[in-house]
Amino acid sequence: MDCIFCKIANKEIEKKFIYEDDEVMVFPDIHPAKPVHLLVIPKKHVPEFSQVEDPVLFQKLFVIAQNMVKREGLEDKGYRITINGGGAQVVNHLHVHVMGPLTKTAAL
Ligand code: 5GP
Ligand code: ZN
């Protein structure tokens, strides 16, 4: 399958991970929107949020996203956790954006 995040997951494309376990990988976004912009990604190909079948995957992704917030010292600096889906995403392999620092924002 021609999926960039699958190729990174199976090491077809070399990438330095910030965090990695059997199921999840984390690396910086190639076009950071904020000084910290990490992608928390399941290694298994899940096309998008609405197609997650195992709720335990949500737990894993969010616990790791929380760890990244702490690791980057964003707890009190403003951060945003984003999942784009339903066609708003560019890459059709589920990923959670962790971005910061940022200031208070009105509703988007
Ligand atoms: P989406 O709009 O799908 O939620 O976000 C996809 C993100 O993946 C974008 O922010 C884009 O910069 C990032 N991205 C796409 N290809 C690569 C890549 O090969 N390496 C990295 N590190 N980030 C990528
Ligand atoms: Zn994939």
mmCIF file of C-alpha atoms and ligand atoms in Angstrom:
data_model
loop_
_atom_site.group_PDB
_atom_site.id
_atom_site.type_symbol
_atom_site.label_atom_id
_atom_site.label_comp_id
_atom_site.label_asym_id
_atom_site.label_seq_id
_atom_site.Cartn_x
_atom_site.Cartn_y
_atom_site.Cartn_z
ATOM 1 C CA MET A 1 0.000 0.000 0.000
ATOM 2 C CA ASP A 2 1.279 3.414 -0.916
ATOM 3 C CA CYS A 3 0.975 4.986 2.513
ATOM 4 C CA ILE A 4 3.734 7.249 3.795
ATOM 5 C CA PHE A 5 3.085 6.486 7.479
ATOM 6 C CA CYS A 6 3.013 2.717 6.812
ATOM 7 C CA LYS A 7 6.355 3.043 5.051
ATOM 8 C CA ILE A 8 7.739 4.883 8.067
ATOM 9 C CA ALA A 9 6.206 2.294 10.432
ATOM 10 C CA ASN A 10 7.782 -0.643 8.610
ATOM 11 C CA LYS A 11 11.123 1.223 8.282
ATOM 12 C CA GLU A 12 10.940 1.373 4.508
ATOM 13 C CA ILE A 13 11.525 5.071 5.045
ATOM 14 C CA GLU A 14 14.025 5.945 7.742
ATOM 15 C CA LYS A 15 12.720 8.242 10.458
ATOM 16 C CA LYS A 16 14.054 9.175 13.860
ATOM 17 C CA PHE A 17 11.310 8.454 16.379
ATOM 18 C CA ILE A 18 10.787 10.496 19.517
ATOM 19 C CA TYR A 19 8.870 7.566 20.952
ATOM 20 C CA GLU A 20 8.227 4.060 19.697
ATOM 21 C CA ASP A 21 6.645 0.874 20.964
ATOM 22 C CA ASP A 22 5.109 -2.141 19.230
ATOM 23 C CA GLU A 23 1.965 -0.260 18.274
ATOM 24 C CA VAL A 24 2.666 3.458 18.238
ATOM 25 C CA MET A 25 5.329 5.801 16.879
ATOM 26 C CA VAL A 26 5.905 9.518 17.418
ATOM 27 C CA PHE A 27 7.952 11.871 15.273
ATOM 28 C CA PRO A 28 7.956 15.595 14.447
ATOM 29 C CA ASP A 29 5.710 16.889 11.690
ATOM 30 C CA ILE A 30 7.760 17.730 8.610
ATOM 31 C CA HIS A 31 5.970 21.099 8.315
ATOM 32 C CA PRO A 32 5.589 22.226 11.930
ATOM 33 C CA ALA A 33 2.684 24.605 12.525
ATOM 34 C CA LYS A 34 4.016 25.408 16.038
ATOM 35 C CA PRO A 35 7.473 25.153 17.640
ATOM 36 C CA VAL A 36 6.420 21.737 18.955
ATOM 37 C CA HIS A 37 4.419 19.731 16.425
ATOM 38 C CA LEU A 38 4.466 15.987 16.917
ATOM 39 C CA LEU A 39 2.486 13.236 15.251
ATOM 40 C CA VAL A 40 1.333 10.287 17.378
ATOM 41 C CA ILE A 41 0.570 7.462 14.976
ATOM 42 C CA PRO A 42 -0.555 3.839 15.220
ATOM 43 C CA LYS A 43 1.829 1.587 13.306
ATOM 44 C CA LYS A 44 -1.127 -0.410 12.016
ATOM 45 C CA HIS A 45 -2.855 1.182 9.034
ATOM 46 C CA VAL A 46 -6.099 2.702 10.279
ATOM 47 C CA PRO A 47 -7.411 5.007 7.551
ATOM 48 C CA GLU A 48 -9.026 7.536 9.847
ATOM 49 C CA PHE A 49 -10.658 8.312 13.193
ATOM 50 C CA SER A 50 -14.144 7.073 12.294
ATOM 51 C CA GLN A 51 -12.734 3.674 11.375
ATOM 52 C CA VAL A 52 -11.020 2.867 14.660
ATOM 53 C CA GLU A 53 -12.448 -0.467 15.778
ATOM 54 C CA ASP A 54 -10.446 -1.085 18.931
ATOM 55 C CA PRO A 55 -11.149 1.504 21.656
ATOM 56 C CA VAL A 56 -7.918 0.471 23.366
ATOM 57 C CA LEU A 57 -6.146 2.193 20.479
ATOM 58 C CA PHE A 58 -7.699 5.498 21.542
ATOM 59 C CA GLN A 59 -6.388 4.917 25.040
ATOM 60 C CA LYS A 60 -2.886 4.235 23.762
ATOM 61 C CA LEU A 61 -2.810 7.239 21.440
ATOM 62 C CA PHE A 62 -4.107 9.643 24.072
ATOM 63 C CA VAL A 63 -1.881 8.393 26.875
ATOM 64 C CA ILE A 64 1.120 8.833 24.594
ATOM 65 C CA ALA A 65 -0.130 12.255 23.434
ATOM 66 C CA GLN A 66 -0.391 13.231 27.106
ATOM 67 C CA ASN A 67 3.153 11.975 27.702
ATOM 68 C CA MET A 68 4.357 14.093 24.774
ATOM 69 C CA VAL A 69 2.648 17.194 26.231
ATOM 70 C CA LYS A 70 4.586 16.586 29.456
ATOM 71 C CA ARG A 71 7.828 15.671 27.712
ATOM 72 C CA GLU A 72 7.735 18.924 25.756
ATOM 73 C CA GLY A 73 6.833 20.941 28.855
ATOM 74 C CA LEU A 74 3.602 22.167 27.323
ATOM 75 C CA GLU A 75 1.378 21.559 30.370
ATOM 76 C CA ASP A 76 1.272 25.286 31.137
ATOM 77 C CA LYS A 77 2.274 26.729 27.786
ATOM 78 C CA GLY A 78 -0.800 26.136 25.669
ATOM 79 C CA TYR A 79 -1.223 23.164 23.416
ATOM 80 C CA ARG A 80 -3.644 21.633 20.983
ATOM 81 C CA ILE A 81 -4.445 18.003 20.226
ATOM 82 C CA THR A 82 -5.968 17.598 16.774
ATOM 83 C CA ILE A 83 -7.241 14.774 14.624
ATOM 84 C CA ASN A 84 -8.292 15.647 11.100
ATOM 85 C CA GLY A 85 -10.681 13.267 9.389
ATOM 86 C CA GLY A 86 -13.586 12.766 7.053
ATOM 87 C CA GLY A 87 -11.638 14.198 4.145
ATOM 88 C CA ALA A 88 -10.066 17.107 6.049
ATOM 89 C CA GLN A 89 -6.923 15.012 6.516
ATOM 90 C CA VAL A 90 -4.047 15.033 4.032
ATOM 91 C CA VAL A 91 -2.580 11.677 5.041
ATOM 92 C CA ASN A 92 -5.090 8.820 5.107
ATOM 93 C CA HIS A 93 -3.505 7.015 8.041
ATOM 94 C CA LEU A 94 -4.768 8.013 11.476
ATOM 95 C CA HIS A 95 -2.521 10.438 13.356
ATOM 96 C CA VAL A 96 -2.875 12.714 16.351
ATOM 97 C CA HIS A 97 -1.263 16.146 16.145
ATOM 98 C CA VAL A 98 0.278 17.524 19.365
ATOM 99 C CA MET A 99 1.030 21.220 18.904
ATOM 100 C CA GLY A 100 2.250 24.055 21.100
ATOM 101 C CA PRO A 101 3.016 26.440 22.611
ATOM 102 C CA LEU A 102 0.031 28.579 21.794
ATOM 103 C CA THR A 103 -2.114 31.198 23.444
ATOM 104 C CA LYS A 104 -5.806 31.102 24.163
ATOM 105 C CA THR A 105 -7.828 30.910 21.011
ATOM 106 C CA ALA A 106 -11.452 31.609 20.353
ATOM 107 C CA ALA A 107 -13.524 28.785 18.904
ATOM 108 C CA LEU A 108 -12.080 27.808 15.557
HETATM 109 P P1 5GP B 1 -3.336 15.886 8.225
HETATM 110 O O1 5GP B 1 -3.723 17.113 7.477
HETATM 111 O O2 5GP B 1 -3.495 14.628 7.412
HETATM 112 O O3 5GP B 1 -3.980 15.803 9.573
HETATM 113 O O4 5GP B 1 -1.812 16.058 8.562
HETATM 114 C C1 5GP B 1 -0.788 15.358 7.922
HETATM 115 C C2 5GP B 1 0.503 15.897 8.472
HETATM 116 O O5 5GP B 1 1.539 15.014 8.152
HETATM 117 C C3 5GP B 1 0.865 17.271 7.910
HETATM 118 O O6 5GP B 1 0.963 18.194 9.000
HETATM 119 C C4 5GP B 1 2.186 17.032 7.198
HETATM 120 O O7 5GP B 1 3.092 18.093 7.362
HETATM 121 C C5 5GP B 1 2.687 15.758 7.841
HETATM 122 N N1 5GP B 1 3.488 14.907 6.988
HETATM 123 C C6 5GP B 1 3.150 14.453 5.760
HETATM 124 N N2 5GP B 1 4.126 13.667 5.269
HETATM 125 C C7 5GP B 1 5.080 13.603 6.216
HETATM 126 C C8 5GP B 1 6.338 12.931 6.274
HETATM 127 O O8 5GP B 1 6.767 12.229 5.360
HETATM 128 N N3 5GP B 1 7.062 13.089 7.401
HETATM 129 C C9 5GP B 1 6.603 13.858 8.443
HETATM 130 N N4 5GP B 1 7.404 13.958 9.509
HETATM 131 N N5 5GP B 1 5.433 14.506 8.407
HETATM 132 C C10 5GP B 1 4.672 14.378 7.305
HETATM 133 ZN ZN ZN B 2 -0.800 3.556 6.477
#
